[in-house]
Coordinates of C-alpha atoms and ligand atoms in Angstrom, one line a residue:
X1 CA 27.9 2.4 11.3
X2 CA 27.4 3.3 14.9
X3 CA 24.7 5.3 17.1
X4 CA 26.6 7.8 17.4
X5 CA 27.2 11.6 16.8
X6 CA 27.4 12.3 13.1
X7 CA 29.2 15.0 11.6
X8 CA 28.0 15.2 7.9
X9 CA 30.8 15.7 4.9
X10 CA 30.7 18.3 2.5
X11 CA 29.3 16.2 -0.4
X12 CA 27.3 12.7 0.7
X13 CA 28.6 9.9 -1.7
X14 CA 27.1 6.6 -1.9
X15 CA 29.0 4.0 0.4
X16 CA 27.3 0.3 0.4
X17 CA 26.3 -0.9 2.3
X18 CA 24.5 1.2 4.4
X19 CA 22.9 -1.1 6.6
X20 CA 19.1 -1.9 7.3
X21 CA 16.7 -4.2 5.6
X22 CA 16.8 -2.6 2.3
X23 CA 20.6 -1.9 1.8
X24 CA 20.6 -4.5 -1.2
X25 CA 17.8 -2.6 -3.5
X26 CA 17.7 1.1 -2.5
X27 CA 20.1 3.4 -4.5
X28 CA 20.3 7.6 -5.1
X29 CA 19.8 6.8 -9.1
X30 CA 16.8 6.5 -10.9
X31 CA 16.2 4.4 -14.0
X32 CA 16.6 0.3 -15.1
X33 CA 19.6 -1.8 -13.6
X34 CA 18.3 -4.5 -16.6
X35 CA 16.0 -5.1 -19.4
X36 CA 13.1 -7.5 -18.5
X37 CA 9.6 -7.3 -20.5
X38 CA 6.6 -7.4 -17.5
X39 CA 4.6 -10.5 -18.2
X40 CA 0.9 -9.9 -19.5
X41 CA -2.5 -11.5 -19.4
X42 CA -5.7 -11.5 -20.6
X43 CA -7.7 -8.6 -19.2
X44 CA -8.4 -4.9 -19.8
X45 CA -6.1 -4.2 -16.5
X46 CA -2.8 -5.1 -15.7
X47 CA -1.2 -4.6 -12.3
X48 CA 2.5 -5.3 -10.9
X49 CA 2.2 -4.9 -7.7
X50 CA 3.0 -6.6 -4.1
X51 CA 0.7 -7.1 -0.9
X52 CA 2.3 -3.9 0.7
X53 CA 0.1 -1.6 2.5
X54 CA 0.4 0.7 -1.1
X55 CA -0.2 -2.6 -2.9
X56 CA -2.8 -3.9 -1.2
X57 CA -4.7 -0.5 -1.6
X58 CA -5.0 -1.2 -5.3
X59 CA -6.4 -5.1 -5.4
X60 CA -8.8 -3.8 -2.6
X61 CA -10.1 -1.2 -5.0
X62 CA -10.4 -4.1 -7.8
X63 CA -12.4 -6.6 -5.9
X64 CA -14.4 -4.1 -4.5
X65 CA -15.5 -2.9 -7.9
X66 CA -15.6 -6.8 -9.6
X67 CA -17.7 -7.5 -6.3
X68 CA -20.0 -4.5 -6.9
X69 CA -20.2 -5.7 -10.5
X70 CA -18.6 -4.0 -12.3
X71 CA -17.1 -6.7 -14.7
X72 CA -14.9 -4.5 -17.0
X73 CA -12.8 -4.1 -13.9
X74 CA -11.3 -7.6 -14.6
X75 CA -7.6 -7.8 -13.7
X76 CA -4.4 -9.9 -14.3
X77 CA -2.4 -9.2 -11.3
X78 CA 2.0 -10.3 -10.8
X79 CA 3.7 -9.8 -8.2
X80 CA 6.7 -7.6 -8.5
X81 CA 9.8 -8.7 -5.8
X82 CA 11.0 -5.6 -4.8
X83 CA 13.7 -7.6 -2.5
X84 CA 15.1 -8.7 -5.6
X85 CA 15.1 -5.5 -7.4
X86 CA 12.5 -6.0 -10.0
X87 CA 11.0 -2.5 -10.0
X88 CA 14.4 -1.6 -11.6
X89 CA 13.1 -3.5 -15.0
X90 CA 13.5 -1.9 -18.0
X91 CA 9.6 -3.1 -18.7
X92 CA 8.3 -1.9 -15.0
X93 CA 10.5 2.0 -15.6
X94 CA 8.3 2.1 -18.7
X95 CA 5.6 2.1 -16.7
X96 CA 6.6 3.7 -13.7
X97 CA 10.3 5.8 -13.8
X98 CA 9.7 6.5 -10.3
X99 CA 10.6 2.1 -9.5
X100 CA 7.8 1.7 -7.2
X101 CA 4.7 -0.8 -6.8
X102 CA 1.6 -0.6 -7.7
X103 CA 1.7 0.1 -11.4
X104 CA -1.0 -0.3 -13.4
X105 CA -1.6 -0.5 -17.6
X106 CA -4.9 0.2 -18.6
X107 CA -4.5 -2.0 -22.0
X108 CA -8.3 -0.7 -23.2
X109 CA -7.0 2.9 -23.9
X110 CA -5.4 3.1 -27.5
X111 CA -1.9 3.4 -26.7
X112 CA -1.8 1.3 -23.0
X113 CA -2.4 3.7 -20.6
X114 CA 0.2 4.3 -17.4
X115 CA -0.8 5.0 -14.0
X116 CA 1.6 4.7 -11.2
X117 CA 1.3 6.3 -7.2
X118 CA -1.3 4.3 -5.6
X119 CA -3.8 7.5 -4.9
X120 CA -3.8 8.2 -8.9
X121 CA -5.1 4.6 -9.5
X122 CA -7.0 4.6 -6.8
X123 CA -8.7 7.7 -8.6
X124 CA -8.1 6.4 -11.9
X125 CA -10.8 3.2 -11.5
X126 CA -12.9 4.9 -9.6
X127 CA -13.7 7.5 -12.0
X128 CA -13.4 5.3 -14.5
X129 CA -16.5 3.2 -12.9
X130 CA -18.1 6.0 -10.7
X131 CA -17.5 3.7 -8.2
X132 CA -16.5 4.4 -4.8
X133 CA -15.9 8.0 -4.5
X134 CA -19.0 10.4 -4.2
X135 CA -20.5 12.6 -6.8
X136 CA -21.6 15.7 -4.8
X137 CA -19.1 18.7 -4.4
X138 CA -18.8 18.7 -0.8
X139 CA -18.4 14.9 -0.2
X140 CA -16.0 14.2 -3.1
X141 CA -13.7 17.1 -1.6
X142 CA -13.9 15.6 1.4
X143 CA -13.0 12.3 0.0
X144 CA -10.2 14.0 -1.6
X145 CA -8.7 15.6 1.5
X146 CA -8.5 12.3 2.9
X147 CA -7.0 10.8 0.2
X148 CA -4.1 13.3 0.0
X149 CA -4.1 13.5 3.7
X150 CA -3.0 9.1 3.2
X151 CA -0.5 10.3 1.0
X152 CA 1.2 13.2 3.0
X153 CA 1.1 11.0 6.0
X154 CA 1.5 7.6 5.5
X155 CA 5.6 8.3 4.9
X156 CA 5.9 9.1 7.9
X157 CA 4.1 5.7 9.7
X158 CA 6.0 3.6 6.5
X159 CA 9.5 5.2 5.8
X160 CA 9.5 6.8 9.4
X161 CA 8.7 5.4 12.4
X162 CA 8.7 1.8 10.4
X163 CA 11.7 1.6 8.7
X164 CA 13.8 3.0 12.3
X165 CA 11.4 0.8 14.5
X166 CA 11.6 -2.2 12.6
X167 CA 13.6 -2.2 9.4
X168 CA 17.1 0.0 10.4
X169 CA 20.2 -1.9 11.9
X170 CA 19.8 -0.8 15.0
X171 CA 17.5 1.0 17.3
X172 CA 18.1 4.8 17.5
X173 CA 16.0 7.0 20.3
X174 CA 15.9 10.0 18.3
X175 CA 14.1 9.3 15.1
X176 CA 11.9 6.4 16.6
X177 CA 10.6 9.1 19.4
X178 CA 10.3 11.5 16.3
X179 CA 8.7 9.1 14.4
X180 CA 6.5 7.6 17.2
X181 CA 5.5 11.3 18.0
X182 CA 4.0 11.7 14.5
X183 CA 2.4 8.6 14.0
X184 CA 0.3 8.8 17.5
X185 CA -1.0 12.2 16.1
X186 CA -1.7 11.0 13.0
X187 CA -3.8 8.3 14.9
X188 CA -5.3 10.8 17.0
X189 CA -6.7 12.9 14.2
X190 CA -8.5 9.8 12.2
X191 CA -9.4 8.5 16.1
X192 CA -11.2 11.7 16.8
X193 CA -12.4 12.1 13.0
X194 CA -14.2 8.5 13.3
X195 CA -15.9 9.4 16.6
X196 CA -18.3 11.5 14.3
X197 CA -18.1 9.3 11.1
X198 CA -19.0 5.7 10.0
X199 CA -16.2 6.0 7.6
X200 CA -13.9 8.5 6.4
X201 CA -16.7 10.6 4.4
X202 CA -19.9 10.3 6.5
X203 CA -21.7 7.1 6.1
X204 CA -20.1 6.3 2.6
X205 CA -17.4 3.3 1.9
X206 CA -15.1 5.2 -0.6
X207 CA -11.3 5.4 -1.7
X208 CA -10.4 7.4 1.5
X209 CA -11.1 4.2 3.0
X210 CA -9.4 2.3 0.8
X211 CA -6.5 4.1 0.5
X212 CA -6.1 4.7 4.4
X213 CA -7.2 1.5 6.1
X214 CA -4.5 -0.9 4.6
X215 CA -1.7 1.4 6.9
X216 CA -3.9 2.9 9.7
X217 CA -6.5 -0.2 10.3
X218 CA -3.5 -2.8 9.5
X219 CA -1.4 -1.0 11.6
X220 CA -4.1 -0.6 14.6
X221 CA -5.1 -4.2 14.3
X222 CA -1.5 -5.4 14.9
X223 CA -0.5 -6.5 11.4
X224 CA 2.4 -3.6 10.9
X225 CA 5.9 -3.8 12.5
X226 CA 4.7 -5.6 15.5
X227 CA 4.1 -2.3 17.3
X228 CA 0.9 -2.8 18.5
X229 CA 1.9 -2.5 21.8
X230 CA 4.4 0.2 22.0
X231 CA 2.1 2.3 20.1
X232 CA -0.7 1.5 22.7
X233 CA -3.3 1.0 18.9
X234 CA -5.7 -0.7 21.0
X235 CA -6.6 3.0 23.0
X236 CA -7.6 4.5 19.5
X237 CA -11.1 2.6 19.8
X238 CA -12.9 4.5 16.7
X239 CA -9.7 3.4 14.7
X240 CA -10.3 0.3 16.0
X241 CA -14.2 -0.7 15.3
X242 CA -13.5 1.2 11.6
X243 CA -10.8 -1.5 11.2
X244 CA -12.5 -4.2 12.1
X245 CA -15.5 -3.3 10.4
X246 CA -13.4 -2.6 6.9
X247 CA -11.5 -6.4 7.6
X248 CA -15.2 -8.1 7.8
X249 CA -15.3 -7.2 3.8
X250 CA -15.1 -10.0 1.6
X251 CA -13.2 -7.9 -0.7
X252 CA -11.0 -6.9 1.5
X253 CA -9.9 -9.9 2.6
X254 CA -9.0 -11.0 -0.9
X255 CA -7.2 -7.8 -1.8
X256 CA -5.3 -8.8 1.4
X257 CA -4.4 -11.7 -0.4
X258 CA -3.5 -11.3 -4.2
X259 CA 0.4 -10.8 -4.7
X260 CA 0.9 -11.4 -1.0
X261 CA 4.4 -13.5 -0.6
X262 CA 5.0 -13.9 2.9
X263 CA 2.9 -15.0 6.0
X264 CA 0.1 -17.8 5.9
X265 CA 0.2 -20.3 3.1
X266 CA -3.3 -19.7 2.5
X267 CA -3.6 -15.8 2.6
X268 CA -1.1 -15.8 -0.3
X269 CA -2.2 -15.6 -3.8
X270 CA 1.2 -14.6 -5.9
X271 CA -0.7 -14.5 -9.2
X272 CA -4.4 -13.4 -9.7
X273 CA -5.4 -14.3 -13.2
X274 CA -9.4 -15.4 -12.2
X275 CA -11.9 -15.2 -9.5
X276 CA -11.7 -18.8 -9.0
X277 CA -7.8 -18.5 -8.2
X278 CA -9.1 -17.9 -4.7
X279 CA -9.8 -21.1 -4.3
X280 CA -7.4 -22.5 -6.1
X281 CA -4.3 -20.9 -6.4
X282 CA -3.4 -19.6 -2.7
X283 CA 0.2 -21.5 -1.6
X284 CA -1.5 -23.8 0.9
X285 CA -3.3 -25.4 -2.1
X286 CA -0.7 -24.9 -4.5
X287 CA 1.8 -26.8 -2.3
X288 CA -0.5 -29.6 -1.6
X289 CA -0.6 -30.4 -5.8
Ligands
LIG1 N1 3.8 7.0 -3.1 C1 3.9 5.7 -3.7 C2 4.7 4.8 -2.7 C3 4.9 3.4 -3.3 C4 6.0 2.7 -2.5 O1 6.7 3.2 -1.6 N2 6.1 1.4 -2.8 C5 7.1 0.6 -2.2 C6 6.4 -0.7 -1.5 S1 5.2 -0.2 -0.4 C7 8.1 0.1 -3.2 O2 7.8 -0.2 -4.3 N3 9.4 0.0 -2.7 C8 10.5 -0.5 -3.6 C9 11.7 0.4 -3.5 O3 11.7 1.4 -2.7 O4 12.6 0.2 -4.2 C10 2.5 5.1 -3.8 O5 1.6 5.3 -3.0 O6 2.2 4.4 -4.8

């Protein structure tokens, strides 16, 4: 493959590989590549999951609601290794045909109850424990055009300007300007929306929050694609001090943590079984036994 002028054919055919860092796992067809039954503990929810941005959404919404006491929320979490193609289980395509992490069962609904895209759990529990998502017309609308707002736009920051600024073979001008373009606007609008706001909706911590800050507050305190400097994030103060007040959550920080697989021995939790696993269980400890 070269940067160069590309004349497409009539028909597009799959030709491996195709180069960037997920040439090994990506393909045009849906569905298993192998059976595999998902693994499954003890409590009401089960998650398979990964500490992506999209992951970490979801174990940020759990220990927010275990930490707000709300015990039935207790969760068994695995880590799915979407490097090694595990999404493409026969067991996780029961759950979700679309291959993706987070996907949830909800094992207290008679049968197990399947919710996959990270917004429709997100959703999901808070409903489920009128937690964290407000009860009055106007805010929960509001709450809701956020949400779908981190849906619609977050592509573009992840499978945009990501994958061609960090994850394709080679640098390319055109979609990384493109890309680049889009994400500064996208910054823009939740820099001048959190001039006037404490958090997404008024002065209320909800799942706009949680759904947005693990790509926009990661992202603008340096943690995404090492593009903190060629995206300038530090200029987008109200991003900024919403980030940093979001990170200062204890429940955050350990959402940050479970099914994380990479990075600091002792920010990575692969399996969550227990609140004490915390403690426990992270590799820095784990390795030391
Ligand atoms: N819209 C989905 C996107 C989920 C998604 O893209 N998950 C990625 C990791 S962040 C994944 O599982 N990738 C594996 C693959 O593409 O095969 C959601 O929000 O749940």
């Amino acid at each position: 493959m070269t940067d160069t002028a590309y004349t497409p054919p009539k028909v597009w055919t799959w030709e491996q590989p195709n180069g960037g860092a997920f040439q090994s796992v990506n393909r045009p067809i849906s569905g298993a590549t192998h059976d595999a039954e998902l693994p499954r503990g003890k409590h009401p929810f089960q998650l398979h999951s990964l500490a992506t941005p999209n992951g970490v959404k979801v174990t940020i919404m759990f220990e927010e609601l275990l930490a707000a006491g709300h015990s039935g929320a207790e969760y068994d979490a695995w880590p799915i290794h979407i490097g090694n193609g595990e999404q493409f289980s026969s067991g996780f395509v029961a759950v979700n045909p679309n291959s993706k992490i987070p996907a949830l069962i909800d094992t207290t609904q008679s049968p197990d109850l399947h919710v996959f895209e990270s917004a429709s759990i997100l959703l999901y529990l808070a409903e489920r424990f009128g937690a964290f998502l407000p009860q009055d017309l106007v805010a929960k609308t509001q709450c809701m055009n956020w949400l779908f707002w981190q849906m619609g736009s977050a592509p573009y920051l992840g499978g945009g300007f990501g994958h061609f600024y960090a994850y394709a073979p080679f640098k390319m001008e055109y979609p990384i300007d493109r890309f680049t373009m889009e994400v500064k606007r996208q910054l823009d609008v939740l820099d001048k929306h959190l001039a006037q706001s404490q958090y997404m909706v008024g002065d209320e911590y909800t799942i706009a929050d949680i759904a947005i800050w693990p790509w926009y507050g990661q992202l603008v305190l340096g943690r995404q694609y090492d593009a903190a400097e060629f995206l300038d994030v530090t200029s987008y103060k109200n991003v900024l001090r919403w980030a940093e007040q979001i990170d200062a959550r204890d429940a955050v920080r350990r959402g940050r943590m479970v099914n994380r697989l990479h990075g600091d021995p002792a920010m990575q939790l692969h399996e969550r079984h227990d609140a004490s696993d915390f403690d426990t269980k992270t590799q820095d400890k784990v390795g030391q036994a």
